[in-house]
Amino acid sequence: MSKKKCYVCKKMYDESNITKVLKHNVCVNCYPSFIKSDEYLKNKFLDDVWNLYPNEKPNYYQLVNQAEEFVERYGFKYSGMSYALTYYLKTNRWNAEYLLGQFLPKYYYEAKKHWEQQSRLKKSAANPKDVIVIERKKGGDKPKPLPPSDWKEG
């Protein structure tokens, strides 16, 4: 069996302990930390955007520059931009004429608010003390239908 070098820790491993991630060989031990790294998140986000263009692909370097500008100028994170892209695609239709400017300025913050709301809901569902239970009364208070003789015509 051949050995391959891990991109993260630079150690040699058998092929069975190596996973191919974004054209890099990553060992099983380094995989969890690598998929949380900025490099991975940036490349995954850019690949996801790149794959949205079916025919004419945009200039990849322009796409990279736009993404880096959103990170540097506005403090966006690649994980947040990926979530904003997912959120945008679920709520809107992708326009292949434009790059990142069609969704990031508006939907980054909207998606962030949505993610925070979902996180709060998951936490409250996990903690039953905080959940308010509304009990529904059974029977008794239901209005009785009018007999056909009381129906008004017209």
GROMACS .gro file of N, CA and C in nm:
model
  462
    1MET      N    1   0.084  -0.117   0.000
    1MET     CA    2   0.000   0.000   0.000
    1MET      C    3   0.089   0.125   0.000
    2SER      N    4   0.052   0.224  -0.077
    2SER     CA    5   0.135   0.344  -0.085
    2SER      C    6   0.103   0.440   0.028
    3LYS      N    7   0.198   0.526   0.055
    3LYS     CA    8   0.182   0.625   0.162
    3LYS      C    9   0.166   0.764   0.100
    4LYS      N   10   0.089   0.847   0.169
    4LYS     CA   11   0.067   0.984   0.124
    4LYS      C   12   0.091   1.078   0.241
    5LYS      N   13   0.129   1.199   0.207
    5LYS     CA   14   0.161   1.298   0.308
    5LYS      C   15   0.037   1.383   0.340
    6CYS      N   16   0.011   1.401   0.468
    6CYS     CA   17  -0.101   1.484   0.513
    6CYS      C   18  -0.067   1.631   0.488
    7TYR      N   19  -0.161   1.703   0.431
    7TYR     CA   20  -0.143   1.845   0.399
    7TYR      C   21  -0.128   1.929   0.526
    8VAL      N   22  -0.195   1.887   0.635
    8VAL     CA   23  -0.197   1.966   0.758
    8VAL      C   24  -0.077   1.938   0.847
    9CYS      N   25  -0.058   1.811   0.886
    9CYS     CA   26   0.048   1.778   0.982
    9CYS      C   27   0.179   1.736   0.914
   10LYS      N   28   0.177   1.716   0.783
   10LYS     CA   29   0.296   1.682   0.703
   10LYS      C   30   0.353   1.543   0.734
   11LYS      N   31   0.276   1.457   0.799
   11LYS     CA   32   0.322   1.320   0.828
   11LYS      C   33   0.276   1.226   0.717
   12MET      N   34   0.347   1.116   0.703
   12MET     CA   35   0.314   1.016   0.602
   12MET      C   36   0.215   0.915   0.661
   13TYR      N   37   0.112   0.879   0.583
   13TYR     CA   38   0.010   0.783   0.626
   13TYR      C   39  -0.023   0.689   0.511
   14ASP      N   40  -0.077   0.572   0.547
   14ASP     CA   41  -0.130   0.481   0.446
   14ASP      C   42  -0.249   0.548   0.377
   15GLU      N   43  -0.274   0.508   0.255
   15GLU     CA   44  -0.387   0.566   0.180
   15GLU      C   45  -0.520   0.548   0.251
   16SER      N   46  -0.532   0.440   0.330
   16SER     CA   47  -0.659   0.413   0.399
   16SER      C   48  -0.687   0.517   0.509
   17ASN      N   49  -0.585   0.586   0.557
   17ASN     CA   50  -0.602   0.688   0.661
   17ASN      C   51  -0.601   0.831   0.606
   18ILE      N   52  -0.609   0.843   0.475
   18ILE     CA   53  -0.604   0.975   0.409
   18ILE      C   54  -0.736   0.999   0.335
   19THR      N   55  -0.785   1.121   0.346
   19THR     CA   56  -0.905   1.163   0.275
   19THR      C   57  -0.868   1.279   0.184
   20LYS      N   58  -0.924   1.280   0.065
   20LYS     CA   59  -0.901   1.389  -0.030
   20LYS      C   60  -1.004   1.498  -0.003
   21VAL      N   61  -0.955   1.618   0.036
   21VAL     CA   62  -1.043   1.730   0.064
   21VAL      C   63  -0.992   1.850  -0.013
   22LEU      N   64  -1.074   1.899  -0.107
   22LEU     CA   65  -1.037   2.015  -0.190
   22LEU      C   66  -0.897   2.001  -0.248
   23LYS      N   67  -0.872   1.889  -0.309
   23LYS     CA   68  -0.744   1.860  -0.376
   23LYS      C   69  -0.627   1.844  -0.280
   24HIS      N   70  -0.654   1.830  -0.151
   24HIS     CA   71  -0.549   1.809  -0.052
   24HIS      C   72  -0.569   1.674   0.015
   25ASN      N   73  -0.460   1.608   0.048
   25ASN     CA   74  -0.465   1.484   0.125
   25ASN      C   75  -0.462   1.520   0.273
   26VAL      N   76  -0.565   1.479   0.346
   26VAL     CA   77  -0.576   1.511   0.488
   26VAL      C   78  -0.595   1.382   0.566
   27CYS      N   79  -0.518   1.365   0.672
   27CYS     CA   80  -0.529   1.243   0.753
   27CYS      C   81  -0.655   1.247   0.839
   28VAL      N   82  -0.692   1.134   0.892
   28VAL     CA   83  -0.813   1.121   0.972
   28VAL      C   84  -0.805   1.209   1.097
   29ASN      N   85  -0.688   1.221   1.155
   29ASN     CA   86  -0.671   1.301   1.277
   29ASN      C   87  -0.688   1.450   1.251
   30CYS      N   88  -0.642   1.498   1.137
   30CYS     CA   89  -0.645   1.641   1.105
   30CYS      C   90  -0.776   1.684   1.039
   31TYR      N   91  -0.855   1.590   0.990
   31TYR     CA   92  -0.976   1.623   0.914
   31TYR      C   93  -1.072   1.715   0.989
   32PRO      N   94  -1.108   1.685   1.117
   32PRO     CA   95  -1.204   1.773   1.185
   32PRO      C   96  -1.156   1.918   1.196
   33SER      N   97  -1.029   1.938   1.223
   33SER     CA   98  -0.980   2.076   1.235
   33SER      C   99  -0.966   2.142   1.097
   34PHE      N  100  -0.933   2.062   0.995
   34PHE     CA  101  -0.916   2.120   0.861
   34PHE      C  102  -1.047   2.173   0.804
   35ILE      N  103  -1.157   2.101   0.825
   35ILE     CA  104  -1.285   2.146   0.768
   35ILE      C  105  -1.341   2.268   0.841
   36LYS      N  106  -1.280   2.306   0.953
   36LYS     CA  107  -1.319   2.428   1.023
   36LYS      C  108  -1.223   2.544   0.994
   37SER      N  109  -1.119   2.518   0.917
   37SER     CA  110  -1.017   2.620   0.890
   37SER      C  111  -1.068   2.721   0.788
   38ASP      N  112  -1.014   2.843   0.794
   38ASP     CA  113  -1.051   2.948   0.698
   38ASP      C  114  -1.019   2.907   0.555
   39GLU      N  115  -0.907   2.839   0.536
   39GLU     CA  116  -0.868   2.797   0.401
   39GLU      C  117  -0.974   2.705   0.339
   40TYR      N  118  -1.019   2.607   0.418
   40TYR     CA  119  -1.121   2.514   0.369
   40TYR      C  120  -1.251   2.587   0.342
   41LEU      N  121  -1.296   2.670   0.439
   41LEU     CA  122  -1.423   2.740   0.425
   41LEU      C  123  -1.421   2.835   0.306
   42LYS      N  124  -1.309   2.903   0.286
   42LYS     CA  125  -1.297   2.994   0.172
   42LYS      C  126  -1.306   2.917   0.040
   43ASN      N  127  -1.228   2.811   0.026
   43ASN     CA  128  -1.228   2.735  -0.099
   43ASN      C  129  -1.362   2.667  -0.124
   44LYS      N  130  -1.426   2.617  -0.020
   44LYS     CA  131  -1.556   2.552  -0.037
   44LYS      C  132  -1.660   2.655  -0.082
   45PHE      N  133  -1.659   2.773  -0.019
   45PHE     CA  134  -1.753   2.878  -0.057
   45PHE      C  135  -1.732   2.919  -0.203
   46LEU      N  136  -1.606   2.942  -0.241
   46LEU     CA  137  -1.577   2.984  -0.378
   46LEU      C  138  -1.614   2.875  -0.479
   47ASP      N  139  -1.589   2.750  -0.445
   47ASP     CA  140  -1.628   2.640  -0.533
   47ASP      C  141  -1.779   2.631  -0.547
   48ASP      N  142  -1.852   2.651  -0.436
   48ASP     CA  143  -1.998   2.647  -0.442
   48ASP      C  144  -2.052   2.757  -0.532
   49VAL      N  145  -1.997   2.877  -0.520
   49VAL     CA  146  -2.041   2.988  -0.606
   49VAL      C  147  -2.003   2.959  -0.751
   50TRP      N  148  -1.881   2.914  -0.772
   50TRP     CA  149  -1.832   2.884  -0.907
   50TRP      C  150  -1.922   2.783  -0.978
   51ASN      N  151  -1.969   2.684  -0.905
   51ASN     CA  152  -2.051   2.578  -0.964
   51ASN      C  153  -2.194   2.623  -0.993
   52LEU      N  154  -2.233   2.741  -0.949
   52LEU     CA  155  -2.367   2.793  -0.978
   52LEU      C  156  -2.378   2.845  -1.121
   53TYR      N  157  -2.265   2.870  -1.184
   53TYR     CA  158  -2.265   2.925  -1.320
   53TYR      C  159  -2.259   2.809  -1.419
   54PRO      N  160  -2.370   2.781  -1.489
   54PRO     CA  161  -2.376   2.663  -1.575
   54PRO      C  162  -2.291   2.673  -1.702
   55ASN      N  163  -2.297   2.783  -1.771
   55ASN     CA  164  -2.231   2.793  -1.901
   55ASN      C  165  -2.105   2.878  -1.894
   56GLU      N  166  -2.122   3.007  -1.894
   56GLU     CA  167  -2.008   3.098  -1.890
   56GLU      C  168  -1.965   3.118  -1.745
   57LYS      N  169  -1.845   3.074  -1.715
   57LYS     CA  170  -1.792   3.090  -1.580
   57LYS      C  171  -1.734   3.230  -1.565
   58PRO      N  172  -1.752   3.292  -1.448
   58PRO     CA  173  -1.693   3.424  -1.426
   58PRO      C  174  -1.541   3.412  -1.407
   59ASN      N  175  -1.475   3.523  -1.404
   59ASN     CA  176  -1.332   3.526  -1.377
   59ASN      C  177  -1.312   3.483  -1.230
   60TYR      N  178  -1.242   3.372  -1.210
   60TYR     CA  179  -1.225   3.316  -1.076
   60TYR      C  180  -1.152   3.413  -0.984
   61TYR      N  181  -1.053   3.484  -1.038
   61TYR     CA  182  -0.976   3.577  -0.955
   61TYR      C  183  -1.060   3.697  -0.912
   62GLN      N  184  -1.153   3.737  -0.996
   62GLN     CA  185  -1.245   3.844  -0.959
   62GLN      C  186  -1.335   3.797  -0.845
   63LEU      N  187  -1.380   3.672  -0.853
   63LEU     CA  188  -1.462   3.613  -0.749
   63LEU      C  189  -1.386   3.607  -0.617
   64VAL      N  190  -1.260   3.564  -0.622
   64VAL     CA  191  -1.174   3.558  -0.503
   64VAL      C  192  -1.155   3.697  -0.445
   65ASN      N  193  -1.127   3.795  -0.530
   65ASN     CA  194  -1.106   3.932  -0.483
   65ASN      C  195  -1.231   3.989  -0.417
   66GLN      N  196  -1.347   3.962  -0.475
   66GLN     CA  197  -1.471   4.010  -0.415
   66GLN      C  198  -1.491   3.947  -0.277
   67ALA      N  199  -1.470   3.817  -0.267
   67ALA     CA  200  -1.489   3.748  -0.139
   67ALA      C  201  -1.393   3.803  -0.034
   68GLU      N  202  -1.267   3.820  -0.072
   68GLU     CA  203  -1.168   3.873   0.022
   68GLU      C  204  -1.201   4.015   0.064
   69GLU      N  205  -1.258   4.094  -0.026
   69GLU     CA  206  -1.296   4.231   0.008
   69GLU      C  207  -1.409   4.231   0.111
   70PHE      N  208  -1.506   4.141   0.096
   70PHE     CA  209  -1.613   4.132   0.195
   70PHE      C  210  -1.558   4.091   0.332
   71VAL      N  211  -1.456   4.008   0.333
   71VAL     CA  212  -1.395   3.966   0.459
   71VAL      C  213  -1.318   4.082   0.522
   72GLU      N  214  -1.236   4.148   0.443
   72GLU     CA  215  -1.150   4.254   0.496
   72GLU      C  216  -1.226   4.382   0.529
   73ARG      N  217  -1.312   4.425   0.439
   73ARG     CA  218  -1.379   4.553   0.456
   73ARG      C  219  -1.497   4.546   0.553
   74TYR      N  220  -1.577   4.440   0.543
   74TYR     CA  221  -1.700   4.432   0.621
   74TYR      C  222  -1.693   4.332   0.737
   75GLY      N  223  -1.584   4.257   0.746
   75GLY     CA  224  -1.571   4.162   0.857
   75GLY      C  225  -1.653   4.036   0.840
   76PHE      N  226  -1.694   4.004   0.718
   76PHE     CA  227  -1.769   3.881   0.694
   76PHE      C  228  -1.678   3.761   0.718
   77LYS      N  229  -1.739   3.647   0.750
   77LYS     CA  230  -1.666   3.522   0.764
   77LYS      C  231  -1.709   3.430   0.651
   78TYR      N  232  -1.617   3.343   0.610
   78TYR     CA  233  -1.650   3.251   0.500
   78TYR      C  234  -1.762   3.156   0.537
   79SER      N  235  -1.766   3.114   0.662
   79SER     CA  236  -1.875   3.026   0.705
   79SER      C  237  -2.008   3.101   0.696
   80GLY      N  238  -2.009   3.228   0.733
   80GLY     CA  239  -2.130   3.310   0.722
   80GLY      C  240  -2.170   3.334   0.578
   81MET      N  241  -2.070   3.354   0.491
   81MET     CA  242  -2.101   3.375   0.349
   81MET      C  243  -2.158   3.247   0.288
   82SER      N  244  -2.108   3.131   0.331
   82SER     CA  245  -2.164   3.004   0.282
   82SER      C  246  -2.308   2.988   0.328
   83TYR      N  247  -2.335   3.023   0.452
   83TYR     CA  248  -2.471   3.014   0.504
   83TYR      C  249  -2.561   3.113   0.431
   84ALA      N  250  -2.510   3.235   0.406
   84ALA     CA  251  -2.588   3.335   0.333
   84ALA      C  252  -2.620   3.287   0.192
   85LEU      N  253  -2.524   3.219   0.128
   85LEU     CA  254  -2.547   3.164  -0.006
   85LEU      C  255  -2.657   3.059  -0.002
   86THR      N  256  -2.650   2.969   0.094
   86THR     CA  257  -2.753   2.865   0.109
   86THR      C  258  -2.889   2.929   0.134
   87TYR      N  259  -2.892   3.025   0.224
   87TYR     CA  260  -3.016   3.096   0.257
   87TYR      C  261  -3.072   3.166   0.134
   88TYR      N  262  -2.986   3.235   0.060
   88TYR     CA  263  -3.027   3.306  -0.061
   88TYR      C  264  -3.086   3.210  -0.164
   89LEU      N  265  -3.020   3.097  -0.185
   89LEU     CA  266  -3.066   3.002  -0.286
   89LEU      C  267  -3.200   2.939  -0.248
   90LYS      N  268  -3.228   2.929  -0.119
   90LYS     CA  269  -3.357   2.874  -0.075
   90LYS      C  270  -3.469   2.976  -0.088
   91THR      N  271  -3.435   3.105  -0.086
   91THR     CA  272  -3.539   3.207  -0.088
   91THR      C  273  -3.546   3.285  -0.220
   92ASN      N  274  -3.446   3.272  -0.306
   92ASN     CA  275  -3.440   3.349  -0.431
   92ASN      C  276  -3.388   3.263  -0.545
   93ARG      N  277  -3.392   3.321  -0.662
   93ARG     CA  278  -3.340   3.253  -0.781
   93ARG      C  279  -3.205   3.313  -0.817
   94TRP      N  280  -3.108   3.228  -0.845
   94TRP     CA  281  -2.972   3.273  -0.877
   94TRP      C  282  -2.970   3.339  -1.013
   95ASN      N  283  -2.907   3.455  -1.023
   95ASN     CA  284  -2.891   3.526  -1.149
   95ASN      C  285  -2.744   3.513  -1.191
   96ALA      N  286  -2.719   3.441  -1.299
   96ALA     CA  287  -2.582   3.412  -1.342
   96ALA      C  288  -2.512   3.532  -1.405
   97GLU      N  289  -2.580   3.647  -1.412
   97GLU     CA  290  -2.517   3.767  -1.468
   97GLU      C  291  -2.432   3.840  -1.365
   98TYR      N  292  -2.454   3.812  -1.237
   98TYR     CA  293  -2.387   3.887  -1.132
   98TYR      C  294  -2.301   3.795  -1.046
   99LEU      N  295  -2.212   3.855  -0.969
   99LEU     CA  296  -2.126   3.778  -0.878
   99LEU      C  297  -2.180   3.789  -0.736
  100LEU      N  298  -2.092   3.806  -0.641
  100LEU     CA  299  -2.130   3.803  -0.500
  100LEU      C  300  -2.215   3.922  -0.456
  101GLY      N  301  -2.206   4.032  -0.529
  101GLY     CA  302  -2.279   4.152  -0.492
  101GLY      C  303  -2.429   4.137  -0.499
  102GLN      N  304  -2.477   4.033  -0.566
  102GLN     CA  305  -2.622   4.017  -0.579
  102GLN      C  306  -2.687   3.967  -0.450
  103PHE      N  307  -2.610   3.907  -0.360
  103PHE     CA  308  -2.674   3.856  -0.240
  103PHE      C  309  -2.601   3.890  -0.110
  104LEU      N  310  -2.470   3.902  -0.112
  104LEU     CA  311  -2.396   3.918   0.014
  104LEU      C  312  -2.431   4.044   0.093
  105PRO      N  313  -2.433   4.163   0.031
  105PRO     CA  314  -2.460   4.282   0.111
  105PRO      C  315  -2.593   4.276   0.188
  106LYS      N  316  -2.695   4.223   0.126
  106LYS     CA  317  -2.826   4.218   0.191
  106LYS      C  318  -2.847   4.090   0.271
  107TYR      N  319  -2.818   3.977   0.212
  107TYR     CA  320  -2.858   3.850   0.271
  107TYR      C  321  -2.761   3.796   0.376
  108TYR      N  322  -2.640   3.851   0.385
  108TYR     CA  323  -2.547   3.805   0.489
  108TYR      C  324  -2.608   3.832   0.627
  109TYR      N  325  -2.656   3.954   0.648
  109TYR     CA  326  -2.712   3.989   0.779
  109TYR      C  327  -2.847   3.924   0.802
  110GLU      N  328  -2.926   3.912   0.696
  110GLU     CA  329  -3.055   3.845   0.708
  110GLU      C  330  -3.036   3.698   0.743
  111ALA      N  331  -2.940   3.634   0.677
  111ALA     CA  332  -2.911   3.492   0.705
  111ALA      C  333  -2.853   3.477   0.846
  112LYS      N  334  -2.772   3.572   0.888
  112LYS     CA  335  -2.715   3.568   1.022
  112LYS      C  336  -2.825   3.575   1.127
  113LYS      N  337  -2.921   3.665   1.106
  113LYS     CA  338  -3.034   3.677   1.198
  113LYS      C  339  -3.116   3.547   1.200
  114HIS      N  340  -3.137   3.489   1.082
  114HIS     CA  341  -3.211   3.362   1.072
  114HIS      C  342  -3.137   3.251   1.146
  115TRP      N  343  -3.005   3.243   1.128
  115TRP     CA  344  -2.925   3.140   1.195
  115TRP      C  345  -2.932   3.158   1.347
  116GLU      N  346  -2.921   3.281   1.396
  116GLU     CA  347  -2.928   3.306   1.540
  116GLU      C  348  -3.064   3.267   1.595
  117GLN      N  349  -3.170   3.296   1.520
  117GLN     CA  350  -3.305   3.259   1.562
  117GLN      C  351  -3.320   3.107   1.568
  118GLN      N  352  -3.267   3.038   1.467
  118GLN     CA  353  -3.273   2.891   1.467
  118GLN      C  354  -3.194   2.832   1.583
  119SER      N  355  -3.079   2.892   1.615
  119SER     CA  356  -2.998   2.845   1.727
  119SER      C  357  -3.072   2.861   1.859
  120ARG      N  358  -3.138   2.976   1.876
  120ARG     CA  359  -3.216   2.998   1.999
  120ARG      C  360  -3.329   2.896   2.010
  121LEU      N  361  -3.396   2.868   1.898
  121LEU     CA  362  -3.505   2.770   1.900
  121LEU      C  363  -3.455   2.631   1.935
  122LYS      N  364  -3.338   2.593   1.881
  122LYS     CA  365  -3.282   2.462   1.912
  122LYS      C  366  -3.244   2.452   2.059
  123LYS      N  367  -3.187   2.560   2.114
  123LYS     CA  368  -3.150   2.560   2.256
  123LYS      C  369  -3.273   2.550   2.344
  124SER      N  370  -3.377   2.624   2.310
  124SER     CA  371  -3.498   2.619   2.393
  124SER      C  372  -3.568   2.484   2.382
  125ALA      N  373  -3.558   2.420   2.266
  125ALA     CA  374  -3.617   2.287   2.251
  125ALA      C  375  -3.537   2.183   2.329
  126ALA      N  376  -3.407   2.205   2.341
  126ALA     CA  377  -3.322   2.112   2.415
  126ALA      C  378  -3.337   2.129   2.565
  127ASN      N  379  -3.384   2.245   2.609
  127ASN     CA  380  -3.400   2.272   2.751
  127ASN      C  381  -3.550   2.282   2.783
  128PRO      N  382  -3.615   2.173   2.826
  128PRO     CA  383  -3.760   2.172   2.846
  128PRO      C  384  -3.810   2.268   2.954
  129LYS      N  385  -3.723   2.316   3.043
  129LYS     CA  386  -3.768   2.410   3.146
  129LYS      C  387  -3.813   2.541   3.084
  130ASP      N  388  -3.752   2.580   2.975
  130ASP     CA  389  -3.783   2.708   2.912
  130ASP      C  390  -3.902   2.701   2.816
  131VAL      N  391  -3.951   2.582   2.789
  131VAL     CA  392  -4.059   2.566   2.694
  131VAL      C  393  -4.193   2.587   2.765
  132ILE      N  394  -4.277   2.670   2.707
  132ILE     CA  395  -4.409   2.695   2.763
  132ILE      C  396  -4.506   2.599   2.695
  133VAL      N  397  -4.577   2.521   2.776
  133VAL     CA  398  -4.671   2.424   2.723
  133VAL      C  399  -4.810   2.482   2.734
  134ILE      N  400  -4.881   2.486   2.624
  134ILE     CA  401  -5.018   2.534   2.622
  134ILE      C  402  -5.108   2.414   2.607
  135GLU      N  403  -5.189   2.393   2.709
  135GLU     CA  404  -5.280   2.279   2.705
  135GLU      C  405  -5.412   2.321   2.644
  136ARG      N  406  -5.461   2.238   2.558
  136ARG     CA  407  -5.587   2.265   2.490
  136ARG      C  408  -5.699   2.195   2.564
  137LYS      N  409  -5.807   2.267   2.585
  137LYS     CA  410  -5.921   2.206   2.652
  137LYS      C  411  -5.986   2.106   2.557
  138LYS      N  412  -6.026   1.996   2.613
  138LYS     CA  413  -6.089   1.894   2.531
  138LYS      C  414  -6.238   1.892   2.559
  139GLY      N  415  -6.316   1.902   2.452
  139GLY     CA  416  -6.461   1.893   2.462
  139GLY      C  417  -6.523   2.006   2.543
  140GLY      N  418  -6.651   2.000   2.565
  140GLY     CA  419  -6.720   2.092   2.654
  140GLY      C  420  -6.747   2.230   2.595
  141ASP      N  421  -6.647   2.301   2.554
  141ASP     CA  422  -6.665   2.440   2.511
  141ASP      C  423  -6.690   2.455   2.361
  142LYS      N  424  -6.707   2.348   2.291
  142LYS     CA  425  -6.728   2.359   2.147
  142LYS      C  426  -6.870   2.412   2.119
  143PRO      N  427  -6.880   2.507   2.027
  143PRO     CA  428  -7.014   2.555   1.994
  143PRO      C  429  -7.092   2.447   1.920
  144LYS      N  430  -7.221   2.439   1.955
  144LYS     CA  431  -7.305   2.338   1.891
  144LYS      C  432  -7.361   2.397   1.762
  145PRO      N  433  -7.365   2.315   1.658
  145PRO     CA  434  -7.420   2.366   1.532
  145PRO      C  435  -7.570   2.395   1.544
  146LEU      N  436  -7.615   2.492   1.467
  146LEU     CA  437  -7.758   2.526   1.467
  146LEU      C  438  -7.836   2.417   1.396
  147PRO      N  439  -7.954   2.390   1.444
  147PRO     CA  440  -8.037   2.293   1.371
  147PRO      C  441  -8.081   2.354   1.238
  148PRO      N  442  -8.106   2.271   1.139
  148PRO     CA  443  -8.143   2.322   1.007
  148PRO      C  444  -8.261   2.418   1.007
  149SER      N  445  -8.349   2.409   1.105
  149SER     CA  446  -8.467   2.498   1.108
  149SER      C  447  -8.425   2.642   1.139
  150ASP      N  448  -8.310   2.665   1.205
  150ASP     CA  449  -8.265   2.799   1.240
  150ASP      C  450  -8.177   2.863   1.132
  151TRP      N  451  -8.149   2.792   1.024
  151TRP     CA  452  -8.064   2.847   0.919
  151TRP      C  453  -8.137   2.961   0.849
  152LYS      N  454  -8.063   3.065   0.821
  152LYS     CA  455  -8.122   3.178   0.750
  152LYS      C  456  -8.093   3.160   0.602
  153GLU      N  457  -8.189   3.186   0.522
  153GLU     CA  458  -8.169   3.174   0.380
  153GLU      C  459  -8.138   3.309   0.319
  154GLY      N  460  -8.050   3.305   0.218
  154GLY     CA  461  -8.028   3.423   0.141
  154GLY      C  462  -7.910   3.499   0.169
   0.00000   0.00000   0.00000
